[in-house]
CSV table of C-alpha atoms in Angstrom, one decimal:
chain,number,residue,atom,x,y,z
O,20,ASP,CA,0.0,0.0,0.0
O,21,SER,CA,1.6,3.3,-1.2
O,22,GLY,CA,-0.5,5.4,1.1
O,23,VAL,CA,-2.0,7.3,-1.9
O,24,THR,CA,-5.8,6.9,-2.1
O,25,GLN,CA,-7.8,7.4,-5.3
O,26,THR,CA,-11.5,7.4,-5.7
O,27,PRO,CA,-13.5,6.1,-7.4
O,28,LYS,CA,-11.7,3.0,-8.7
O,29,HIS,CA,-13.9,2.7,-11.7
O,30,LEU,CA,-16.0,5.3,-13.5
O,31,ILE,CA,-18.3,4.7,-16.5
O,32,THR,CA,-19.9,7.7,-18.1
O,33,ALA,CA,-21.1,9.0,-21.5
O,34,THR,CA,-19.6,11.3,-24.0
O,35,GLY,CA,-20.1,15.0,-23.2
O,36,GLN,CA,-20.3,14.4,-19.5
O,37,ARG,CA,-18.1,15.8,-16.7
O,38,VAL,CA,-16.4,13.7,-14.0
O,39,THR,CA,-14.2,14.4,-11.0
O,40,LEU,CA,-11.4,12.2,-9.8
O,41,ARG,CA,-10.2,12.5,-6.3
O,42,CYS,CA,-6.7,11.9,-4.8
O,43,SER,CA,-5.5,11.9,-1.2
O,44,PRO,CA,-1.7,12.0,-1.0
O,45,ARG,CA,0.5,10.2,1.5
O,46,SER,CA,0.5,11.9,4.9
O,47,GLY,CA,3.0,14.7,4.8
O,48,ASP,CA,3.5,14.8,1.0
O,49,LEU,CA,3.1,18.2,-0.4
O,50,SER,CA,3.1,17.4,-4.2
O,51,VAL,CA,0.4,15.7,-6.2
O,52,TYR,CA,0.9,14.6,-9.7
O,53,TRP,CA,-1.7,13.4,-12.2
O,54,TYR,CA,-0.9,10.9,-15.0
O,55,GLN,CA,-3.0,9.4,-17.7
O,56,GLN,CA,-2.2,5.9,-18.9
O,57,SER,CA,-3.7,4.6,-22.2
O,58,LEU,CA,-2.7,1.9,-24.6
O,59,ASP,CA,-1.9,4.3,-27.4
O,60,GLN,CA,-0.2,7.1,-25.5
O,61,GLY,CA,1.4,5.2,-22.6
O,62,LEU,CA,1.9,7.0,-19.3
O,63,GLN,CA,1.6,10.7,-19.8
O,64,PHE,CA,2.2,13.4,-17.2
O,65,LEU,CA,-0.7,15.8,-16.9
O,66,ILE,CA,-0.1,18.2,-14.1
O,67,GLN,CA,1.6,18.7,-10.8
O,68,TYR,CA,0.6,20.7,-7.7
O,69,TYR,CA,2.8,21.6,-4.9
O,70,ASN,CA,1.4,22.8,-1.6
O,71,GLY,CA,-1.7,24.1,-3.3
O,72,GLU,CA,-0.1,25.7,-6.3
O,73,GLU,CA,0.3,24.5,-9.9
O,74,ARG,CA,4.0,23.5,-10.3
O,75,ALA,CA,4.3,21.9,-13.7
O,76,LYS,CA,2.0,21.2,-16.6
O,77,GLY,CA,2.3,18.5,-19.1
O,78,ASN,CA,0.1,17.2,-21.8
O,79,ILE,CA,-3.2,18.2,-20.2
O,80,LEU,CA,-6.1,19.1,-22.4
O,81,GLU,CA,-8.0,22.4,-21.9
O,82,ARG,CA,-11.1,20.3,-21.1
O,83,PHE,CA,-9.2,19.0,-18.1
O,84,SER,CA,-8.5,20.9,-14.9
O,85,ALA,CA,-7.1,20.2,-11.5
O,86,GLN,CA,-6.7,21.7,-8.2
O,87,GLN,CA,-5.1,21.0,-4.8
O,88,PHE,CA,-7.0,22.0,-1.7
O,89,PRO,CA,-5.7,23.3,1.6
O,90,ASP,CA,-5.8,19.8,3.1
O,91,LEU,CA,-3.6,18.7,0.2
O,92,HIS,CA,-6.0,16.4,-1.5
O,93,SER,CA,-6.4,17.0,-5.2
O,94,GLU,CA,-9.2,16.7,-7.8
O,95,LEU,CA,-8.9,16.2,-11.5
O,96,ASN,CA,-11.9,17.5,-13.4
O,97,LEU,CA,-12.6,16.1,-16.9
O,98,SER,CA,-15.3,17.8,-18.9
O,99,SER,CA,-16.9,17.4,-22.4
O,100,LEU,CA,-15.7,13.8,-22.3
O,101,GLU,CA,-14.8,12.0,-25.5
O,102,LEU,CA,-14.3,8.3,-26.2
O,103,GLY,CA,-10.6,8.9,-26.4
O,104,ASP,CA,-10.5,10.1,-22.8
O,105,SER,CA,-11.0,6.5,-21.7
O,106,ALA,CA,-7.9,5.6,-19.7
O,107,LEU,CA,-6.4,4.8,-16.4
O,108,TYR,CA,-5.8,8.0,-14.4
O,109,PHE,CA,-3.1,7.8,-11.8
O,110,CYS,CA,-2.3,10.2,-8.9
O,111,ALA,CA,1.1,10.2,-7.3
O,112,SER,CA,2.5,12.1,-4.4
O,113,SER,CA,6.0,13.1,-3.2
O,114,PRO,CA,7.3,14.9,-0.2
O,115,GLY,CA,8.9,17.8,-2.2
O,116,HIS,CA,8.3,19.3,-5.5
O,117,TRP,CA,11.1,17.5,-7.3
O,118,GLY,CA,9.6,14.1,-7.9
O,119,GLU,CA,12.6,12.2,-6.7
O,120,LYS,CA,10.4,9.4,-5.5
O,121,LEU,CA,6.8,9.2,-6.5
O,122,PHE,CA,4.2,7.1,-4.6
O,123,PHE,CA,1.4,6.1,-6.9
O,124,GLY,CA,-2.2,5.3,-6.1
O,125,SER,CA,-3.9,2.4,-7.8
O,126,GLY,CA,-5.7,4.6,-10.3
O,127,THR,CA,-9.2,5.4,-11.5
O,128,GLN,CA,-10.3,3.5,-14.6
O,129,LEU,CA,-12.4,5.8,-16.7
O,130,SER,CA,-14.6,4.4,-19.4
O,131,VAL,CA,-16.4,6.8,-21.7
O,132,LEU,CA,-19.2,5.2,-23.7
B,2,ALA,CA,12.8,17.0,-25.4
B,3,GLN,CA,14.2,14.3,-23.3
B,4,SER,CA,12.8,10.8,-23.8
B,5,VAL,CA,13.3,7.2,-23.0
B,6,THR,CA,12.9,4.2,-25.3
B,7,GLN,CA,12.1,0.7,-24.2
B,8,PRO,CA,12.5,-1.3,-27.3
B,9,ASP,CA,10.9,-4.5,-26.0
B,10,ILE,CA,7.2,-4.5,-25.6
B,11,HIS,CA,7.0,-8.0,-24.2
B,12,ILE,CA,9.6,-10.3,-22.8
B,13,THR,CA,9.1,-13.9,-21.6
B,14,VAL,CA,11.6,-15.4,-19.2
B,15,SER,CA,11.6,-18.8,-17.5
B,16,GLU,CA,11.4,-18.8,-13.7
B,17,GLY,CA,14.9,-18.9,-12.3
B,18,ALA,CA,16.5,-17.4,-15.4
B,19,SER,CA,18.2,-14.1,-15.6
B,20,LEU,CA,16.5,-11.0,-16.8
B,21,GLU,CA,17.6,-7.8,-18.6
B,22,LEU,CA,15.2,-5.1,-19.6
B,23,ARG,CA,16.5,-2.4,-22.0
B,24,CYS,CA,16.2,1.3,-21.6
B,25,ASN,CA,17.8,4.0,-23.7
B,26,TYR,CA,17.5,7.7,-23.0
B,27,SER,CA,17.9,10.9,-24.9
B,28,TYR,CA,19.2,13.7,-22.7
B,29,GLY,CA,22.0,16.3,-23.1
B,30,ALA,CA,23.3,16.4,-19.6
B,31,THR,CA,23.5,13.8,-16.9
B,32,PRO,CA,20.1,12.3,-16.6
B,33,TYR,CA,18.3,11.3,-13.5
B,34,LEU,CA,16.9,7.8,-14.3
B,35,PHE,CA,14.4,5.6,-12.7
B,36,TRP,CA,12.8,2.2,-13.0
B,37,TYR,CA,9.2,1.7,-11.9
B,38,VAL,CA,7.2,-1.5,-11.8
B,39,GLN,CA,3.4,-1.8,-12.2
B,40,SER,CA,1.8,-5.0,-11.0
B,41,PRO,CA,-1.7,-5.9,-12.4
B,42,GLY,CA,-4.3,-3.6,-11.0
B,43,GLN,CA,-1.8,-1.6,-9.0
B,44,GLY,CA,-0.1,1.8,-9.3
B,45,LEU,CA,3.6,2.1,-10.1
B,46,GLN,CA,6.3,1.4,-7.5
B,47,LEU,CA,9.8,2.7,-7.6
B,48,LEU,CA,12.4,0.0,-8.0
B,49,LEU,CA,15.6,2.1,-8.2
B,50,LYS,CA,17.0,5.4,-9.3
B,51,TYR,CA,20.3,6.8,-10.5
B,52,PHE,CA,21.4,10.4,-10.0
B,53,SER,CA,25.2,10.2,-9.9
B,54,GLY,CA,28.1,8.3,-8.5
B,55,ASP,CA,28.4,4.5,-8.8
B,56,THR,CA,26.9,3.5,-12.1
B,57,LEU,CA,25.6,0.2,-10.8
B,58,VAL,CA,22.5,0.9,-8.7
B,59,GLN,CA,20.9,-1.6,-6.4
B,60,GLY,CA,17.1,-1.6,-5.9
B,61,ILE,CA,14.4,-3.4,-4.2
B,62,LYS,CA,13.3,-7.0,-4.9
B,63,GLY,CA,16.8,-8.0,-6.0
B,64,PHE,CA,16.9,-5.7,-9.0
B,65,GLU,CA,19.8,-3.7,-10.2
B,66,ALA,CA,20.5,-1.3,-13.1
B,67,GLU,CA,23.6,-0.1,-14.7
B,68,PHE,CA,24.1,3.4,-16.2
B,69,LYS,CA,26.2,3.4,-19.3
B,70,ARG,CA,26.7,6.9,-20.6
B,71,SER,CA,28.6,5.8,-23.7
B,72,GLN,CA,25.5,3.7,-24.7
B,73,SER,CA,22.9,6.1,-23.3
B,74,SER,CA,21.4,3.1,-21.6
B,75,PHE,CA,20.1,2.2,-18.1
B,76,ASN,CA,19.2,-1.5,-18.4
B,77,LEU,CA,17.5,-3.3,-15.5
B,78,ARG,CA,18.7,-6.7,-14.5
B,79,LYS,CA,17.9,-9.5,-12.1
B,80,PRO,CA,19.9,-12.7,-11.8
B,81,SER,CA,17.0,-15.0,-11.0
B,82,VAL,CA,13.4,-14.2,-11.9
B,83,HIS,CA,10.5,-15.2,-9.7
B,84,TRP,CA,6.9,-15.7,-10.8
B,85,SER,CA,5.9,-12.7,-8.8
B,86,ASP,CA,8.1,-10.5,-10.9
B,87,ALA,CA,5.6,-10.7,-13.8
B,88,ALA,CA,4.5,-7.1,-14.3
B,89,GLU,CA,5.1,-4.1,-16.5
B,90,TYR,CA,8.3,-2.2,-16.1
B,91,PHE,CA,8.8,1.4,-16.9
B,92,CYS,CA,12.0,3.3,-17.3
B,93,ALA,CA,11.7,7.1,-16.7
B,94,VAL,CA,13.9,10.2,-16.9
B,95,VAL,CA,13.6,13.5,-15.2
B,96,GLU,CA,13.1,16.3,-17.7
B,97,MET,CA,14.4,19.7,-16.9
B,98,ASN,CA,12.0,22.3,-18.1
B,99,THR,CA,12.5,26.0,-17.2
B,100,GLY,CA,13.2,25.0,-13.6
B,101,PHE,CA,10.4,22.6,-13.2
B,102,GLN,CA,10.8,18.9,-13.5
B,103,LYS,CA,8.6,16.0,-14.3
B,104,LEU,CA,9.1,12.4,-15.0
B,105,VAL,CA,9.0,11.2,-18.6
B,106,PHE,CA,8.1,7.5,-18.9
B,107,GLY,CA,9.0,5.0,-21.5
B,108,THR,CA,6.3,2.9,-23.1
B,109,GLY,CA,6.9,0.0,-20.8
B,110,THR,CA,8.0,-3.6,-21.1
B,111,ARG,CA,5.6,-6.4,-20.0
B,112,LEU,CA,7.4,-9.2,-18.4
B,113,LEU,CA,5.9,-12.7,-18.5
B,114,VAL,CA,7.4,-15.5,-16.4
B,115,SER,CA,7.0,-19.0,-17.6
B,116,PRO,CA,7.2,-22.0,-15.2
């Protein structure tokens, strides 16, 4: 158990809808990272938050947004969903902002029908 | 942009046999390199990392990796594979980007262990 909690584990929705994925980092970790894993794109970095502020941005679509709250949990919001957004979304956390060692949650499997 | 290449999509190894998973990186300066493992239905777990110093790095679960600058490689090895090692393995490199850093992952190698 990595100590990173992601909910829900599975999510099935329809095209055009909006969903929210939630992540609770390990106790004491200030950074939260979001990754998308799909068969065609592999593991892609989306965005990083450090202590409530956006720290780094990767291949995140404009339809996607994230935030980190004062209690350090994070939410990833996906809107106007398309079939191609179906993927496994991972959250990871680390103590600092550097990403020297990431602790991954078990992911949220999103299926867009 | 920095990148890592894992040329083998699948590898099958007999239990008890040795293992080597290949990873090549593209990076101008000294890279920070990682190997992560993903077991079925699980998130990724860090096996080992290389920042500097001794080019042979020991990790958890009996894994090791060797950094070879001349070959731009960071191959993962294990002398004797166990059935529980069946998983997907990802090589990753830290990308320097205007002061912020994020891991760039390879496409992964799926390890199958035969009895």
